[in-house]
Short mmCIF file of C-alpha atoms in Angstrom, two decimals:
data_model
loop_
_atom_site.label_atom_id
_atom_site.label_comp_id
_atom_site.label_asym_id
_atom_site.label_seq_id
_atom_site.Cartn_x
_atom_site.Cartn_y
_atom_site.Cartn_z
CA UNK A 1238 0.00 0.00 0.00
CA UNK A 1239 2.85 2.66 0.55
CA UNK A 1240 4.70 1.24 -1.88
CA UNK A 1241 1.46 2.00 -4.46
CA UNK A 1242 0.77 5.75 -2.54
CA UNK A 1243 4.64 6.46 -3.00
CA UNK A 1244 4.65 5.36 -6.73
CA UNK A 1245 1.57 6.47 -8.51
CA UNK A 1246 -0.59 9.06 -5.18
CA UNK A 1247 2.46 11.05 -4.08
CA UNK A 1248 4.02 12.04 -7.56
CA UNK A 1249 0.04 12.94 -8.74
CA UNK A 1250 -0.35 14.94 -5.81
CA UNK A 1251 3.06 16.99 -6.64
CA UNK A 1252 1.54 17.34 -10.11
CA UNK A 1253 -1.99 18.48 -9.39
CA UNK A 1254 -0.57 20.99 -6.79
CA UNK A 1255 2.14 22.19 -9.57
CA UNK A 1256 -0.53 22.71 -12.19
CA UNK A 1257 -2.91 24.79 -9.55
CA UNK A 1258 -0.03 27.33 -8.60
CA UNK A 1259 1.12 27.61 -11.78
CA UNK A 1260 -2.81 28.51 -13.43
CA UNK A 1261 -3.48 30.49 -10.41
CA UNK A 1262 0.25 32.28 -10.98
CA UNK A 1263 -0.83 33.25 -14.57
CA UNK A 1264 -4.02 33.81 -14.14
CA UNK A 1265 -3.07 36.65 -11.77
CA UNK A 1266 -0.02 37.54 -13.90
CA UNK A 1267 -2.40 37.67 -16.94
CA UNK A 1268 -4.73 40.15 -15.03
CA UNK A 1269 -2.47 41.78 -13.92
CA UNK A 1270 -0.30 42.37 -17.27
CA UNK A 1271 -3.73 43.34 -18.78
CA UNK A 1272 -3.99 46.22 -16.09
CA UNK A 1273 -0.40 47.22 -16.68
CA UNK A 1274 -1.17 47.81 -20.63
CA UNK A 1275 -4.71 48.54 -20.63
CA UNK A 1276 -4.77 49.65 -24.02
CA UNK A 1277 -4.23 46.36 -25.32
CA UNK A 1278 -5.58 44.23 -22.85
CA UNK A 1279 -6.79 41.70 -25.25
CA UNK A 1280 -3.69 41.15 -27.31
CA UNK A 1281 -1.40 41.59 -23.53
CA UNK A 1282 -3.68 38.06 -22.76
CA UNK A 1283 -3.82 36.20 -25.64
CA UNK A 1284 0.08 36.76 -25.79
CA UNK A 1285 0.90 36.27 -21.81
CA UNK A 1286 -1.29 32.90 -21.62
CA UNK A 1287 0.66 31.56 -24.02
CA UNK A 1288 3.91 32.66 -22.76
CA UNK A 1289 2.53 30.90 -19.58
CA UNK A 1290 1.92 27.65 -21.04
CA UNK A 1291 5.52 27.69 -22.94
CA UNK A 1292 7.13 28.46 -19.36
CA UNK A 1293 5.94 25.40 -18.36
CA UNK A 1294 6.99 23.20 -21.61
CA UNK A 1295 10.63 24.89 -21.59
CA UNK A 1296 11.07 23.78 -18.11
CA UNK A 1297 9.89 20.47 -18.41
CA UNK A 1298 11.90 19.63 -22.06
CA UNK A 1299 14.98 21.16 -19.66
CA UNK A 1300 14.73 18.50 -16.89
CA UNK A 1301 14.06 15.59 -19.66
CA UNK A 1302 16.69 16.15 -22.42
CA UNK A 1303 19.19 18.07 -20.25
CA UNK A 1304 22.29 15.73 -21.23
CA UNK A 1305 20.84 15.73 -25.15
CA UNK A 1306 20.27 19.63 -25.88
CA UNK A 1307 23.48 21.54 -27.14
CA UNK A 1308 25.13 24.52 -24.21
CA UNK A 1309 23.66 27.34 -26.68
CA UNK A 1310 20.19 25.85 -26.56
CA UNK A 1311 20.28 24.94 -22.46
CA UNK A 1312 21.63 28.52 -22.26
CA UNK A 1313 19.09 30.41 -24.51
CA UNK A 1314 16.11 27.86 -22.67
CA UNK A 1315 17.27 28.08 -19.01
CA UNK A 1316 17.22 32.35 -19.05
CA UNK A 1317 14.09 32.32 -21.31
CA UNK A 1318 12.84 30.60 -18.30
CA UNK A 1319 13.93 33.20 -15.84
CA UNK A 1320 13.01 36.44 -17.70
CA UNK A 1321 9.29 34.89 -18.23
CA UNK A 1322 9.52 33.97 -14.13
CA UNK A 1323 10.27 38.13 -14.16
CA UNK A 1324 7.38 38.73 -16.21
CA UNK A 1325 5.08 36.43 -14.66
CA UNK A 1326 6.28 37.92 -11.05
CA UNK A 1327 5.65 41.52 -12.46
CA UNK A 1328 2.20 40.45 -13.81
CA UNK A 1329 1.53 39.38 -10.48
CA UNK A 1330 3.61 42.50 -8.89
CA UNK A 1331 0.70 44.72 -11.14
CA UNK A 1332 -2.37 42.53 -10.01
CA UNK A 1333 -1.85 42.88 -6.10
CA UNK A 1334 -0.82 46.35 -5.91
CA UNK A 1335 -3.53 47.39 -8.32
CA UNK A 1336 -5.96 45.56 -5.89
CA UNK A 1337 -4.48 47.54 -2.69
CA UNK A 1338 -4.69 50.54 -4.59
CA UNK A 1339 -8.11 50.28 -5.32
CA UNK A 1340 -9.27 49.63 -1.26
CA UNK A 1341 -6.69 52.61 -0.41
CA UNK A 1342 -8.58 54.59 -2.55
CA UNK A 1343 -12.01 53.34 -1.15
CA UNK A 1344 -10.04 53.95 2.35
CA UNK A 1345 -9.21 57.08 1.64
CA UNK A 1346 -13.20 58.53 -0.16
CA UNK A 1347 -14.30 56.93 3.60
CA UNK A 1348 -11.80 59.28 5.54
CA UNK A 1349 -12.65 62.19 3.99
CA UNK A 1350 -16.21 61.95 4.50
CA UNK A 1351 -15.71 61.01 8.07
CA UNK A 1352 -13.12 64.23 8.26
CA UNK A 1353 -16.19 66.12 6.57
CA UNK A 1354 -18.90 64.95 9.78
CA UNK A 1355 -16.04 65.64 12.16
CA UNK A 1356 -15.84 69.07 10.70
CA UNK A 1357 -19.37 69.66 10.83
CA UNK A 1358 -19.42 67.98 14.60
CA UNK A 1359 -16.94 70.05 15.66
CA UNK A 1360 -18.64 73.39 14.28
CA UNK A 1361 -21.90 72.75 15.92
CA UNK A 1362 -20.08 72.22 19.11
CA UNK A 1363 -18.41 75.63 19.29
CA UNK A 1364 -22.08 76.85 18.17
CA UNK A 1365 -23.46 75.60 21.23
CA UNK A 1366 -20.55 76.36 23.38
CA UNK A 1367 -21.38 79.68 22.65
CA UNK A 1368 -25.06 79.52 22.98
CA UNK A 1369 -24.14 77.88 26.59
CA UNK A 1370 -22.00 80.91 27.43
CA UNK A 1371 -25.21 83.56 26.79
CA UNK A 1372 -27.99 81.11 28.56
CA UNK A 1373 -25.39 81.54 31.56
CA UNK A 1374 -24.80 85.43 31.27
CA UNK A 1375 -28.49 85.94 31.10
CA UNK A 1376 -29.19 83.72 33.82
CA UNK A 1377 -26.60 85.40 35.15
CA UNK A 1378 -29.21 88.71 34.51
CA UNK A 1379 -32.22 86.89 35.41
CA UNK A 1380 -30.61 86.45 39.04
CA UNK A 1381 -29.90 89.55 39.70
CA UNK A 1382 -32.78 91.37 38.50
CA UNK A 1383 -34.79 89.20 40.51
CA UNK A 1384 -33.03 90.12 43.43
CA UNK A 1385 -33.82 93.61 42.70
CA UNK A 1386 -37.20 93.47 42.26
CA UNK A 1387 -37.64 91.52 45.85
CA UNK A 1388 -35.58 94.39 47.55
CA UNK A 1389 -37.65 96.76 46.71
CA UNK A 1390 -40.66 94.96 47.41
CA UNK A 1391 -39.46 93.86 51.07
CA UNK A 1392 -37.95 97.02 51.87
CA UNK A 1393 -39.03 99.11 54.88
CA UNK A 1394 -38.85 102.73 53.28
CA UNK A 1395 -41.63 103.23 50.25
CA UNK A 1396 -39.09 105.72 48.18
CA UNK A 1397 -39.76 108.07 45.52
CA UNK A 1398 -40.32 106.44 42.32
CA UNK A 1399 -40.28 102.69 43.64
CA UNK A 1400 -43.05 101.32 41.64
CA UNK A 1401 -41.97 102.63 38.57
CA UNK A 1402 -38.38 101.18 39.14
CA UNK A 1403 -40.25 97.75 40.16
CA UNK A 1404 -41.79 97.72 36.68
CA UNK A 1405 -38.97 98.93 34.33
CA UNK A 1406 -36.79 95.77 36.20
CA UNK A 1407 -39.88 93.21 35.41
CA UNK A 1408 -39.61 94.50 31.98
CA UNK A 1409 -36.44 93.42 32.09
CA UNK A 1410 -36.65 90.41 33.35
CA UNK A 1411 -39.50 89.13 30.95
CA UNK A 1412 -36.98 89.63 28.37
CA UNK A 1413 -34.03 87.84 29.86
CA UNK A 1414 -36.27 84.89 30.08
CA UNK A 1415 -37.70 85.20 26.47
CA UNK A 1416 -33.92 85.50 25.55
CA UNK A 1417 -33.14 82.75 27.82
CA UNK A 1418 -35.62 80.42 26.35
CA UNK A 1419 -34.79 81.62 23.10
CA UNK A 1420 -30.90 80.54 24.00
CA UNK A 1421 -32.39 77.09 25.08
CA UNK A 1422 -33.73 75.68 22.47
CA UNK A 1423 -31.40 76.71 20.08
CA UNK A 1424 -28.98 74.61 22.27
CA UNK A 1425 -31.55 71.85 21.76
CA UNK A 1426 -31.42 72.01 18.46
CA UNK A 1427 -27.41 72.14 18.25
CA UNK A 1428 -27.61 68.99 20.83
CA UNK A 1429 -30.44 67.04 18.32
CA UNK A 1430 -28.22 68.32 15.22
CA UNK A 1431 -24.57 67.41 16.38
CA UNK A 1432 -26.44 63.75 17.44
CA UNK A 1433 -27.79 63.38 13.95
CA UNK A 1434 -24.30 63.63 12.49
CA UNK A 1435 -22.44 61.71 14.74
CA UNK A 1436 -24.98 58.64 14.07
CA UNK A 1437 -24.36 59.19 10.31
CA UNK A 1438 -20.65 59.41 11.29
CA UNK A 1439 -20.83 55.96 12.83
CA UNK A 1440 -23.41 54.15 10.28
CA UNK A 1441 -20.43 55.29 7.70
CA UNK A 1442 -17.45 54.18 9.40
CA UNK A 1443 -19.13 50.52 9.90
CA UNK A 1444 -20.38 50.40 7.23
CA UNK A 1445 -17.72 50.39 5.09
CA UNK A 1446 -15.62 47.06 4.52
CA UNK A 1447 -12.26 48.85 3.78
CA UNK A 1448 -11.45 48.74 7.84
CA UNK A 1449 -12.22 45.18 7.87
CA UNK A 1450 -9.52 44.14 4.66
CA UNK A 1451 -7.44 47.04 6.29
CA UNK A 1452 -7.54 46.01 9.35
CA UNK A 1453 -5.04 43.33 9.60
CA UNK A 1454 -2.10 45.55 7.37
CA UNK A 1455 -2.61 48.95 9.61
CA UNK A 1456 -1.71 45.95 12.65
CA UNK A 1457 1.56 45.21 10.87
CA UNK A 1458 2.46 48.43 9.87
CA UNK A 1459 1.89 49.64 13.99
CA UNK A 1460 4.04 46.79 15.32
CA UNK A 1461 6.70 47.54 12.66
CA UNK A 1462 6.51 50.89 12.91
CA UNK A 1463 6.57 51.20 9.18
CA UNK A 1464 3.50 53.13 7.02
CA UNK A 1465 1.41 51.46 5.08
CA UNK A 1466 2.39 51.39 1.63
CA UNK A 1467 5.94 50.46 2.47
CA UNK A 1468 4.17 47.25 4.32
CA UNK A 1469 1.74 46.05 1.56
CA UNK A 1470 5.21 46.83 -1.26
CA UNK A 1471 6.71 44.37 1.16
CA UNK A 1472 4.10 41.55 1.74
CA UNK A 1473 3.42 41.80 -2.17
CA UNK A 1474 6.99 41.37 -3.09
CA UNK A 1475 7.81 38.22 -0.85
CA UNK A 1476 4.41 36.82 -2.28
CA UNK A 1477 5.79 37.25 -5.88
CA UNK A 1478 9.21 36.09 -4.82
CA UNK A 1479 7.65 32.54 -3.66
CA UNK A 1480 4.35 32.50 -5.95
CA UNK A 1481 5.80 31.62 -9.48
CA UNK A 1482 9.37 30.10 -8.87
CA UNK A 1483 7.60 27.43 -6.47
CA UNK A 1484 5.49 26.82 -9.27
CA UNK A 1485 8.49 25.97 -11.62
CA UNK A 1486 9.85 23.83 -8.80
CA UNK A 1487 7.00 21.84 -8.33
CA UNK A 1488 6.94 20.83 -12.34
CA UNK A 1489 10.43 19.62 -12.03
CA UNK A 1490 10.14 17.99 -8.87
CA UNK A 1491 6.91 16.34 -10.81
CA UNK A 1492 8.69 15.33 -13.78
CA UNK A 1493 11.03 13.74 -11.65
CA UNK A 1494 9.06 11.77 -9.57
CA UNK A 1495 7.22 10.50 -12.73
CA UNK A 1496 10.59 9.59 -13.87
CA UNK A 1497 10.96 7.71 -10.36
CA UNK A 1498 7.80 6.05 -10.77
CA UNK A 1499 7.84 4.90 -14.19
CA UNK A 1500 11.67 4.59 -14.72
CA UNK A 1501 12.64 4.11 -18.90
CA UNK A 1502 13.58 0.47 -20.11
CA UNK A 1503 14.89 -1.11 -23.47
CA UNK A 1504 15.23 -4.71 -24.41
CA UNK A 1505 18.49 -6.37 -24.09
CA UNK A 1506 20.06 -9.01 -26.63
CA UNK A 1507 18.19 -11.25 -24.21
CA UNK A 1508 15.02 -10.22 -24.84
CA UNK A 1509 14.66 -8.69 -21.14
CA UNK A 1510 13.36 -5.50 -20.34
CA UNK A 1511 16.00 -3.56 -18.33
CA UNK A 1512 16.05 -0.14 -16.84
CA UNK A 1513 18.71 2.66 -18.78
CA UNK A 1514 20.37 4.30 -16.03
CA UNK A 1515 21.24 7.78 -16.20
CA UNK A 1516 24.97 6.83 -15.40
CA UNK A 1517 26.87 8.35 -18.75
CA UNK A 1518 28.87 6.32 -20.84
CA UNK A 1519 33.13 6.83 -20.76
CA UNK A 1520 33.87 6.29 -24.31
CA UNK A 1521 37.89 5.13 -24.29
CA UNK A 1522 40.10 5.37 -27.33
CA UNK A 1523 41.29 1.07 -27.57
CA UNK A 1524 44.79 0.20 -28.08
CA UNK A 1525 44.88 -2.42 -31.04
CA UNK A 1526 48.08 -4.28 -28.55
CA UNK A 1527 45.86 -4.63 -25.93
CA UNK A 1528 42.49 -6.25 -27.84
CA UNK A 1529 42.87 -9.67 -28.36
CA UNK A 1530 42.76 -11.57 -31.46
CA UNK A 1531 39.48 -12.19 -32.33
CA UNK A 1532 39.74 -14.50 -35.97
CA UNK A 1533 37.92 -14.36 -38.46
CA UNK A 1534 35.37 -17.36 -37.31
CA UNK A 1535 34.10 -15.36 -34.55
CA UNK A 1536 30.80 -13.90 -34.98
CA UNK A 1537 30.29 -9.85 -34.79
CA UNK A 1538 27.76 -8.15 -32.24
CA UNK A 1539 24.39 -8.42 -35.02
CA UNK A 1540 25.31 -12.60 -35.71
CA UNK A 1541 25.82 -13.10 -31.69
CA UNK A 1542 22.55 -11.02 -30.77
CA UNK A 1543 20.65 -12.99 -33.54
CA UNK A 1544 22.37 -16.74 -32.53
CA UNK A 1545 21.28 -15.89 -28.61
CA UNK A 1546 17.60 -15.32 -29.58
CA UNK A 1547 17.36 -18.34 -31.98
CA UNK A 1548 18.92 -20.04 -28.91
CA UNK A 1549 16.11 -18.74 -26.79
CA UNK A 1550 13.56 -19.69 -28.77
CA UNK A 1551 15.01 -22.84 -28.64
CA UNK A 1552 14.71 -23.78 -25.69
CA UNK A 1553 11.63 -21.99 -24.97
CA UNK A 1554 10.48 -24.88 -27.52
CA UNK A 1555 12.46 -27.72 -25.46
CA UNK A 1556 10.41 -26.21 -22.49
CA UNK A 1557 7.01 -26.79 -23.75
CA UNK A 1558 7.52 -30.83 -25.32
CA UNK A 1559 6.61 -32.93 -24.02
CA UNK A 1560 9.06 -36.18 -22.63
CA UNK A 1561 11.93 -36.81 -24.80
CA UNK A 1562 11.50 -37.94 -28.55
CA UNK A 1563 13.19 -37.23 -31.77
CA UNK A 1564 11.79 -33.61 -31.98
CA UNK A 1565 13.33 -32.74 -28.63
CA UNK A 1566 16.50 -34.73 -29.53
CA UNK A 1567 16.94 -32.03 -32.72
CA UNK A 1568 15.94 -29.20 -30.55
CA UNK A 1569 19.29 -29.84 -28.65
CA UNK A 1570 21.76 -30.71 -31.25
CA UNK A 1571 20.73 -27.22 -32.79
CA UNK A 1572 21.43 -25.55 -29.42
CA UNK A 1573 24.56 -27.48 -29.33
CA UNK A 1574 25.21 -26.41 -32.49
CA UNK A 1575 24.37 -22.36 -32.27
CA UNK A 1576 26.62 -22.48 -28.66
CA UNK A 1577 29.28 -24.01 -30.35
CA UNK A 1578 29.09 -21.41 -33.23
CA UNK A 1579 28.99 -18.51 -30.70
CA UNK A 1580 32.79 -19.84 -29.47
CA UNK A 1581 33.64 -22.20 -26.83
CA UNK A 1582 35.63 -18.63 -25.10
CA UNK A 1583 32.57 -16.94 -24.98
CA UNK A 1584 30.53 -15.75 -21.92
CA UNK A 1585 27.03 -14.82 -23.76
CA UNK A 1586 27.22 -10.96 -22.74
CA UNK A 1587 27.39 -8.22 -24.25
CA UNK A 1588 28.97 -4.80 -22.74
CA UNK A 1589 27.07 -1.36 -23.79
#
């Protein structure tokens, strides 16, 4: 069971987890490209997608036929690569920022109209700081003229013109409490009008959902003590440092689990199947002293690979007769006779 998981599960999973980074890595660096070059947004798609998909193709023809491509080929392939990495990054680079930009802007139409009901808030304030300031000097009035008014109506001596000084204070003090009244409910109304706008004040600020995607940056940029744009420019630029090149990874880490998995095989002059190792082959100039002498009767590589399957066959034949007779009898004087023809010095192998 881990043995099946390890071969066929595990290198699926890297390859269904490379394929989703790398759409979701050009799908935001197509978006954001288009942004970058509105004016030919269409055309800026069409041509990133398929810059996208041949990314992807470069890489994987670079981890297959590494040892087979020429150096100017691996060269030219391996920094095509890395400049359409760049311009996948930058696509991405465009797409993120422009989205930031777009809630700073919201951010910022919100904090101006909550500046503008502050304003207002504040006005109406010193309105009725003033408006408290008369009600108490004409209090103030009302106090005293009342206090008037009582000593001459409790005093022991009737004067010369007391009544008529009696009524010119009650004049008075009729119209300090119209004015005071007057001075009241405008204070009301300040009260009732700086309520109103600090309500609407409030229903803006929540409901707006720029503090909510906000919210966690404007955190990061008070504990590091940097401002805001300088802490999204840096969040966005590890993003697009990791997004794309751990997409390329993944292929090649994919391809070479496949490889793992389903490892290449040839047949041998057996007949077997056998695994071609990546180990390269040392091709040695021979020294004609050292080879030994072959003759002339000894059979070349083709003759020896075609004598060792007729052998095979041979005795696949032997194999399936039945208890000996004359057929089987033949069978094995031809064998005898195909081994002898191969060389009594030979050891059946041959050496790629």
């Amino acid at each position: 069971m881990f043995s099946f998981l390890r071969k066929i599960i595990f290198p699926l999973i890297i390859a269904v987890t490379a394929l989703a980074i790398s759409g979701s890595a050009a799908t935001f660096s197509v978006i954001g490209l288009s942004k970058l070059f509105a004016g030919a947004a269409t055309a800026v798609i069409i041509m990133t997608s398929t810059l996208e998909v041949s990314k992807l193709v470069v890489a994987s023809l670079l981890h297959q036929y590494w040892s087979n491509l020429n150096k100017l080929l691996k060269f030219y392939l391996t920094i095509s690569v890395i400049v359409l990495i760049g311009i996948t990054s930058m696509g991405i680079y465009g797409y993120l920022s422009a989205a930031y930009q777009e809630t700073a802007n919201k951010e910022g139409i919100t904090q101006k109209e909550l500046a503008i009901y502050d304003s207002k808030i504040e006005n109406y304030k010193n309105q009725k700081t003033t408006r408290e300031e008369t009600a108490s000097s004409v209090q103030e009035r009302i106090t005293q003229l009342n206090e008037g008014i009582n000593n001459i109506e409790y005093s022991w001596v009737d004067r010369d013109g007391a009544g008529d000084q009696r009524e010119l204070l009650s004049t008075q003090l009729e119209l300090a409490n119209d004015e005071y009244l007057r001075v009241s409910n405008d204070i009301s109304k300040l009260d009732s009008t700086i309520l109103a706008l600090e309500n609407k004040r409030f229903e803006t600020e929540i409901s707006s959902d720029v503090a909510a995607e906000l919210g966690p940056l404007k955190y990061i940029s008070k504990i590091s003590g940097w401002d805001m744009d300088k802490t999204v420019n840096i969040l966005i630029l590890i993003i697009v440092f990791v997004f794309d090149p751990l997409a390329i990874c993944l292929v090649l880490a994919a391809n070479f689990a496949f490889g793992k998995a389903f490892p290449k095989k040839r047949e041998n002059i057996y007949g077997e199947k056998v695994i071609i190792t990546q180990t390269p082959i040392v091709e040695l100039e021979a020294d004609p002293n050292d080879l030994p002498d072959l003759g002339e009767s000894k059979p070349n590589y083709e003759e020896k690979k075609k004598t060792l399957k007729k052998i095979n066959k041979l005795k696949e034949k032997l194999s399936d007769n039945p208890p000996p007779n004359k057929r089987t009898k033949d069978i094995k004087i031809q064998i005898s006779e195909l081994e002898k023809k191969l060389g009594e010095d030979d050891d059946l192998t041959i050496i790629y």
